[in-house]
């Protein structure tokens, strides 16, 4: 039996049925999943019971896995090693985190609209997030389609954005969410990087905005003006008509295309309920300026 693709929205989110990600995936099934992925950008796999190894094996079909941790494990220990980002509200020992814990302060940044790893020189292609335990109220993940947002811009605006390069920096988004406590090692490993403001997705040939709360300024523009443009684009791209809200069920895997979507987590009572999620992140093929053939000098 081959996989079933069931659209949740006309062209942004789809559910995938008739596949067991705990078993080896036939090439034809992988090809069908990949093709749905390039078309939609958010895929949901309900009722999967997968181990870390199985999640990783599926992710690896899409490309190389990010293994470098953002936070220094000495300053912020985690339940997982480098291939897995812990998206739960649990400490390394598996207990609900404390109100003033470093993990909690840092992860509050996930509630701002962002795309994963755009603050790395080599950004991400896709993230695959698996939910073991979900919460009864809140704790949704919202996704915004940056291709549809680009399409909806006027011709004049599209022209204005052509060739622009933004600076993405983890410090920018964390400053906005109230975390400024990066240590020397973290600051050295995570310098600001350039990314195109508009990119073309090779598989679909669709153009997409590429903004995130990590973006702080635009090269060649006064800081204030660049900042205002980034804020305006994020506001534009996250209007209701571009957004799909995912309400998690336990044992569900969701993967999204970090090249052409933004996402954010919604609030929940994180000091009361366990929300147990783990993420594997796949790297893109190159920095967005290199992919576009734009020579960037900061
Ligand atoms: C992520 C993320 C938001 C959430 O996993 O990259 O931003 O809803 N998650 O937990
Ligand atoms: Mn994220």
CSV table of C-alpha atoms and ligand atoms in Angstrom, one decimal:
chain,number,residue,atom,x,y,z
A,1,UNK,CA,0.0,0.0,0.0
A,2,UNK,CA,1.3,3.4,-0.8
A,3,UNK,CA,1.1,6.5,1.4
A,4,UNK,CA,-1.9,8.7,1.6
A,5,UNK,CA,-1.6,12.5,1.5
A,6,UNK,CA,-4.6,14.3,3.0
A,7,UNK,CA,-4.5,18.1,2.8
A,8,UNK,CA,-5.3,20.1,5.9
A,9,UNK,CA,-5.2,23.4,4.1
A,10,UNK,CA,-5.3,23.8,0.3
A,11,UNK,CA,-1.5,24.2,-0.2
A,12,UNK,CA,0.4,24.5,3.0
A,13,UNK,CA,-0.2,21.7,5.5
A,14,UNK,CA,-1.0,18.0,4.9
A,15,UNK,CA,-1.4,14.8,6.9
A,16,UNK,CA,0.4,11.7,5.8
A,17,UNK,CA,-1.2,8.3,6.4
A,18,UNK,CA,-0.5,4.7,5.5
A,19,UNK,CA,3.2,4.8,6.5
A,20,UNK,CA,5.0,3.5,9.5
A,21,UNK,CA,8.1,5.6,10.3
A,22,UNK,CA,9.2,2.9,12.8
A,23,UNK,CA,9.9,0.6,9.9
A,24,UNK,CA,12.4,1.0,7.0
A,25,UNK,CA,10.9,3.3,4.4
A,26,UNK,CA,10.6,2.1,0.8
A,27,UNK,CA,12.2,4.4,-1.7
A,28,UNK,CA,8.8,5.0,-3.5
A,29,UNK,CA,7.2,6.0,-0.2
A,30,UNK,CA,10.1,8.4,0.6
A,31,UNK,CA,9.8,9.9,-2.9
A,32,UNK,CA,6.0,10.4,-2.4
A,33,UNK,CA,6.6,12.0,1.0
A,34,UNK,CA,9.3,14.3,-0.3
A,35,UNK,CA,7.2,15.3,-3.2
A,36,UNK,CA,4.3,16.2,-0.9
A,37,UNK,CA,6.8,18.1,1.3
A,38,UNK,CA,8.0,20.3,-1.6
A,39,UNK,CA,4.4,21.1,-2.5
A,40,UNK,CA,3.0,21.8,1.0
A,41,UNK,CA,5.9,22.7,3.4
A,42,UNK,CA,4.3,21.4,6.6
A,43,UNK,CA,3.6,17.6,6.9
A,44,UNK,CA,1.9,15.9,9.8
A,45,UNK,CA,2.4,12.2,10.6
A,46,UNK,CA,-0.3,11.2,13.1
A,47,UNK,CA,-0.1,8.1,15.3
A,48,UNK,CA,3.6,7.3,14.9
A,49,UNK,CA,5.3,5.4,17.7
A,50,UNK,CA,9.0,6.1,17.0
A,51,UNK,CA,12.2,5.9,18.9
A,52,UNK,CA,14.9,8.5,18.7
A,53,UNK,CA,16.8,6.2,16.3
A,54,UNK,CA,13.8,5.9,14.0
A,55,UNK,CA,13.2,9.7,14.0
A,56,UNK,CA,16.8,10.3,13.2
A,57,UNK,CA,16.8,7.6,10.4
A,58,UNK,CA,13.8,9.3,8.8
A,59,UNK,CA,15.4,12.8,9.1
A,60,UNK,CA,18.6,11.6,7.5
A,61,UNK,CA,16.8,10.8,4.3
A,62,UNK,CA,16.5,14.6,3.8
A,63,UNK,CA,20.1,15.5,4.4
A,64,UNK,CA,22.8,16.0,6.9
A,65,UNK,CA,21.8,16.4,10.6
A,66,UNK,CA,22.7,19.5,12.6
A,67,UNK,CA,24.7,18.3,15.6
A,68,UNK,CA,26.1,21.5,17.0
A,69,UNK,CA,24.3,22.6,20.1
A,70,UNK,CA,23.3,26.3,20.4
A,71,UNK,CA,23.6,26.5,24.2
A,72,UNK,CA,26.8,25.4,26.0
A,73,UNK,CA,25.9,22.0,27.6
A,74,UNK,CA,28.1,22.9,30.6
A,75,UNK,CA,25.9,26.0,31.3
A,76,UNK,CA,22.6,24.3,30.3
A,77,UNK,CA,22.6,20.5,30.4
A,78,UNK,CA,20.1,18.7,28.3
A,79,UNK,CA,18.4,15.3,28.3
A,80,UNK,CA,19.7,14.7,24.7
A,81,UNK,CA,22.9,14.8,22.8
A,82,UNK,CA,23.7,17.1,19.8
A,83,UNK,CA,21.4,15.4,17.2
A,84,UNK,CA,18.3,16.2,19.3
A,85,UNK,CA,17.1,19.5,20.5
A,86,UNK,CA,15.0,19.2,23.6
A,87,UNK,CA,11.8,21.2,23.0
A,88,UNK,CA,10.1,20.0,26.3
A,89,UNK,CA,9.9,21.8,29.6
A,90,UNK,CA,12.0,19.2,31.3
A,91,UNK,CA,15.4,19.4,32.9
A,92,UNK,CA,18.3,17.1,32.1
A,93,UNK,CA,17.0,14.9,35.0
A,94,UNK,CA,13.5,14.8,33.5
A,95,UNK,CA,11.7,17.1,35.9
A,96,UNK,CA,9.6,20.2,35.1
A,97,UNK,CA,12.0,23.1,34.9
A,98,UNK,CA,12.1,25.9,37.5
A,99,UNK,CA,10.6,29.3,36.8
A,100,UNK,CA,14.0,31.0,36.6
A,101,UNK,CA,15.9,28.2,34.8
A,102,UNK,CA,18.3,29.2,32.0
A,103,UNK,CA,16.6,26.7,29.6
A,104,UNK,CA,13.2,28.3,30.2
A,105,UNK,CA,14.5,31.8,29.7
A,106,UNK,CA,16.2,30.8,26.5
A,107,UNK,CA,13.3,28.8,25.1
A,108,UNK,CA,10.9,31.6,25.6
A,109,UNK,CA,12.3,32.8,22.3
A,110,UNK,CA,10.4,30.0,20.6
A,111,UNK,CA,7.3,32.0,21.2
A,112,UNK,CA,8.4,34.6,18.7
A,113,UNK,CA,7.9,34.0,15.0
A,114,UNK,CA,11.1,32.4,13.7
A,115,UNK,CA,12.6,29.8,11.4
A,116,UNK,CA,15.1,27.3,12.9
A,117,UNK,CA,18.8,28.0,12.5
A,118,UNK,CA,18.6,31.0,10.1
A,119,UNK,CA,21.1,32.5,12.6
A,120,UNK,CA,23.7,29.9,11.4
A,121,UNK,CA,25.8,30.5,8.3
A,122,UNK,CA,24.5,27.2,7.0
A,123,UNK,CA,20.8,27.4,7.8
A,124,UNK,CA,18.3,24.6,8.0
A,125,UNK,CA,16.3,22.8,5.4
A,126,UNK,CA,13.8,21.1,7.7
A,127,UNK,CA,13.0,20.4,11.3
A,128,UNK,CA,11.2,17.2,12.5
A,129,UNK,CA,9.5,17.6,15.8
A,130,UNK,CA,8.1,14.6,17.7
A,131,UNK,CA,5.6,14.9,20.5
A,132,UNK,CA,5.6,12.2,23.2
A,133,UNK,CA,3.4,14.0,25.7
A,134,UNK,CA,1.1,16.9,24.9
A,135,UNK,CA,-0.7,19.3,27.2
A,136,UNK,CA,-4.5,19.8,27.5
A,137,UNK,CA,-4.6,23.6,27.0
A,138,UNK,CA,-2.4,25.6,24.7
A,139,UNK,CA,1.1,24.5,23.6
A,140,UNK,CA,0.1,24.6,19.9
A,141,UNK,CA,2.6,25.4,17.2
A,142,UNK,CA,1.6,28.0,14.6
A,143,UNK,CA,3.1,28.0,11.1
A,144,UNK,CA,3.2,30.8,8.6
A,145,UNK,CA,3.6,30.3,4.8
A,146,UNK,CA,6.3,32.7,3.6
A,147,UNK,CA,5.8,31.7,0.0
A,148,UNK,CA,2.1,32.8,0.1
A,149,UNK,CA,3.2,35.9,1.9
A,150,UNK,CA,5.7,36.7,-0.8
A,151,UNK,CA,3.1,36.1,-3.5
A,152,UNK,CA,0.7,38.5,-1.8
A,153,UNK,CA,3.2,41.5,-2.0
A,154,UNK,CA,2.7,44.1,-4.6
A,155,UNK,CA,5.0,44.3,-7.6
A,156,UNK,CA,6.7,47.5,-6.2
A,157,UNK,CA,7.4,45.8,-2.9
A,158,UNK,CA,8.8,42.7,-4.5
A,159,UNK,CA,11.1,44.9,-6.5
A,160,UNK,CA,12.2,46.8,-3.4
A,161,UNK,CA,13.2,43.5,-1.7
A,162,UNK,CA,15.1,42.1,-4.6
A,163,UNK,CA,18.7,41.3,-3.7
A,164,UNK,CA,18.5,42.5,-0.1
A,165,UNK,CA,20.5,40.7,2.6
A,166,UNK,CA,19.5,40.6,6.3
A,167,UNK,CA,21.7,40.0,9.3
A,168,UNK,CA,20.4,37.0,11.4
A,169,UNK,CA,21.8,36.6,14.9
A,170,UNK,CA,20.5,34.5,17.8
A,171,UNK,CA,21.3,37.4,20.1
A,172,UNK,CA,18.8,39.6,18.3
A,173,UNK,CA,15.8,37.2,18.9
A,174,UNK,CA,16.8,36.4,22.5
A,175,UNK,CA,17.2,40.1,23.3
A,176,UNK,CA,13.6,40.5,22.1
A,177,UNK,CA,12.4,37.7,24.3
A,178,UNK,CA,14.3,38.9,27.4
A,179,UNK,CA,17.4,36.6,27.4
A,180,UNK,CA,20.8,38.2,27.2
A,181,UNK,CA,22.8,35.7,29.2
A,182,UNK,CA,25.0,34.1,26.5
A,183,UNK,CA,28.4,33.1,27.7
A,184,UNK,CA,31.7,33.8,25.9
A,185,UNK,CA,31.8,30.3,24.3
A,186,UNK,CA,28.2,30.7,22.9
A,187,UNK,CA,28.9,34.2,21.6
A,188,UNK,CA,32.0,33.1,19.8
A,189,UNK,CA,30.3,30.1,18.2
A,190,UNK,CA,27.2,32.1,17.1
A,191,UNK,CA,28.3,35.3,15.2
A,192,UNK,CA,25.8,37.2,13.1
A,193,UNK,CA,25.3,35.8,9.6
A,194,UNK,CA,24.0,37.1,6.3
A,195,UNK,CA,20.8,35.6,4.7
A,196,UNK,CA,18.9,36.7,1.6
A,197,UNK,CA,15.6,38.4,2.4
A,198,UNK,CA,13.9,36.6,-0.5
A,199,UNK,CA,14.9,33.2,-1.8
A,200,UNK,CA,13.8,30.8,-4.4
A,201,UNK,CA,13.0,27.2,-3.3
A,202,UNK,CA,14.7,24.9,-5.8
A,203,UNK,CA,12.2,22.1,-5.8
A,204,UNK,CA,9.0,24.2,-6.3
A,205,UNK,CA,10.7,27.2,-8.0
A,206,UNK,CA,8.5,29.3,-5.7
A,207,UNK,CA,9.9,32.5,-4.3
A,208,UNK,CA,9.6,33.0,-0.5
A,209,UNK,CA,10.3,35.6,2.1
A,210,UNK,CA,13.0,34.6,4.5
A,211,UNK,CA,12.6,36.6,7.7
A,212,UNK,CA,12.5,35.7,11.4
A,213,UNK,CA,12.9,37.3,14.8
A,214,UNK,CA,16.6,36.4,14.4
A,215,UNK,CA,16.9,39.1,11.7
A,216,UNK,CA,17.9,42.5,13.1
A,217,UNK,CA,19.1,44.7,10.3
A,218,UNK,CA,19.4,44.9,6.5
A,219,UNK,CA,22.8,45.5,5.0
A,220,UNK,CA,23.1,48.8,3.2
A,221,UNK,CA,20.2,50.4,5.1
A,222,UNK,CA,20.2,52.6,8.2
A,223,UNK,CA,19.6,50.3,11.2
A,224,UNK,CA,16.2,51.8,12.1
A,225,UNK,CA,14.9,51.5,8.5
A,226,UNK,CA,16.1,47.9,8.2
A,227,UNK,CA,14.5,47.0,11.5
A,228,UNK,CA,11.2,48.6,10.5
A,229,UNK,CA,11.2,46.7,7.2
A,230,UNK,CA,11.9,43.4,9.0
A,231,UNK,CA,9.1,44.0,11.5
A,232,UNK,CA,6.7,45.0,8.7
A,233,UNK,CA,7.5,41.9,6.7
A,234,UNK,CA,7.0,39.6,9.8
A,235,UNK,CA,3.6,41.3,10.4
A,236,UNK,CA,2.7,40.8,6.8
A,237,UNK,CA,3.8,37.2,6.7
A,238,UNK,CA,1.9,36.1,9.8
A,239,UNK,CA,-1.5,37.4,8.9
A,240,UNK,CA,-4.2,34.9,9.6
A,241,UNK,CA,-4.6,33.8,6.0
A,242,UNK,CA,-1.0,32.6,5.9
A,243,UNK,CA,-1.1,30.7,9.2
A,244,UNK,CA,-1.9,27.1,10.1
A,245,UNK,CA,-2.2,26.3,13.8
A,246,UNK,CA,-1.1,22.8,14.7
A,247,UNK,CA,-2.8,21.3,17.8
A,248,UNK,CA,-0.6,18.5,18.9
A,249,UNK,CA,-1.7,14.9,19.6
A,250,UNK,CA,0.6,12.5,21.4
A,251,UNK,CA,2.9,10.4,19.2
A,252,UNK,CA,2.8,12.8,16.3
A,253,UNK,CA,5.6,13.9,14.1
A,254,UNK,CA,5.5,17.2,12.3
A,255,UNK,CA,8.1,18.4,9.8
A,256,UNK,CA,8.3,21.8,8.2
A,257,UNK,CA,10.4,23.5,5.6
A,258,UNK,CA,12.6,26.1,7.4
A,259,UNK,CA,13.4,27.7,4.0
A,260,UNK,CA,9.9,29.1,3.5
A,261,UNK,CA,7.9,29.0,6.8
A,262,UNK,CA,8.0,30.6,10.1
A,263,UNK,CA,6.7,29.1,13.3
A,264,UNK,CA,6.1,29.9,17.0
A,265,UNK,CA,5.0,28.0,20.0
A,266,UNK,CA,1.9,29.2,21.9
A,267,UNK,CA,1.7,29.6,25.7
A,268,UNK,CA,0.8,26.8,28.1
A,269,UNK,CA,1.1,26.3,31.8
A,270,UNK,CA,4.7,25.0,31.6
A,271,UNK,CA,5.2,25.0,35.3
A,272,UNK,CA,2.3,22.6,35.7
A,273,UNK,CA,2.1,20.2,32.8
A,274,UNK,CA,4.7,18.1,31.0
A,275,UNK,CA,5.1,18.8,27.3
A,276,UNK,CA,7.6,16.3,26.0
A,277,UNK,CA,8.9,17.1,22.5
A,278,UNK,CA,12.2,16.4,20.7
A,279,UNK,CA,13.5,17.8,17.4
A,280,UNK,CA,15.9,16.8,14.8
A,281,UNK,CA,17.1,19.5,12.4
A,282,UNK,CA,18.4,18.9,8.9
A,283,UNK,CA,20.9,21.3,7.3
A,284,UNK,CA,20.3,23.1,4.0
A,285,UNK,CA,22.8,22.8,1.2
A,286,UNK,CA,24.5,26.2,1.6
A,287,UNK,CA,24.1,29.7,2.9
A,288,UNK,CA,21.2,31.5,1.2
A,289,UNK,CA,23.6,34.2,-0.3
A,290,UNK,CA,25.8,31.5,-1.8
A,291,UNK,CA,22.7,29.7,-3.2
A,292,UNK,CA,21.6,32.9,-4.8
A,293,UNK,CA,25.1,33.6,-6.1
A,294,UNK,CA,25.1,36.9,-4.2
A,295,UNK,CA,28.5,37.9,-3.1
A,296,UNK,CA,28.0,39.5,0.3
A,297,UNK,CA,30.5,41.6,2.1
A,298,UNK,CA,29.3,42.9,5.5
B,1,LIG,C1,10.9,24.2,17.5
B,1,LIG,C2,9.9,25.3,18.0
B,1,LIG,C3,7.8,25.6,19.1
B,1,LIG,C4,6.9,24.8,19.9
B,1,LIG,O1,10.7,23.0,17.9
B,1,LIG,O2,11.8,24.6,16.8
B,1,LIG,O3,10.1,26.4,17.8
B,1,LIG,O4,5.7,24.8,19.8
B,1,LIG,N1,8.8,24.8,18.7
B,1,LIG,O5,7.4,24.1,20.8
B,2,LIG,MN1,11.8,26.6,16.3
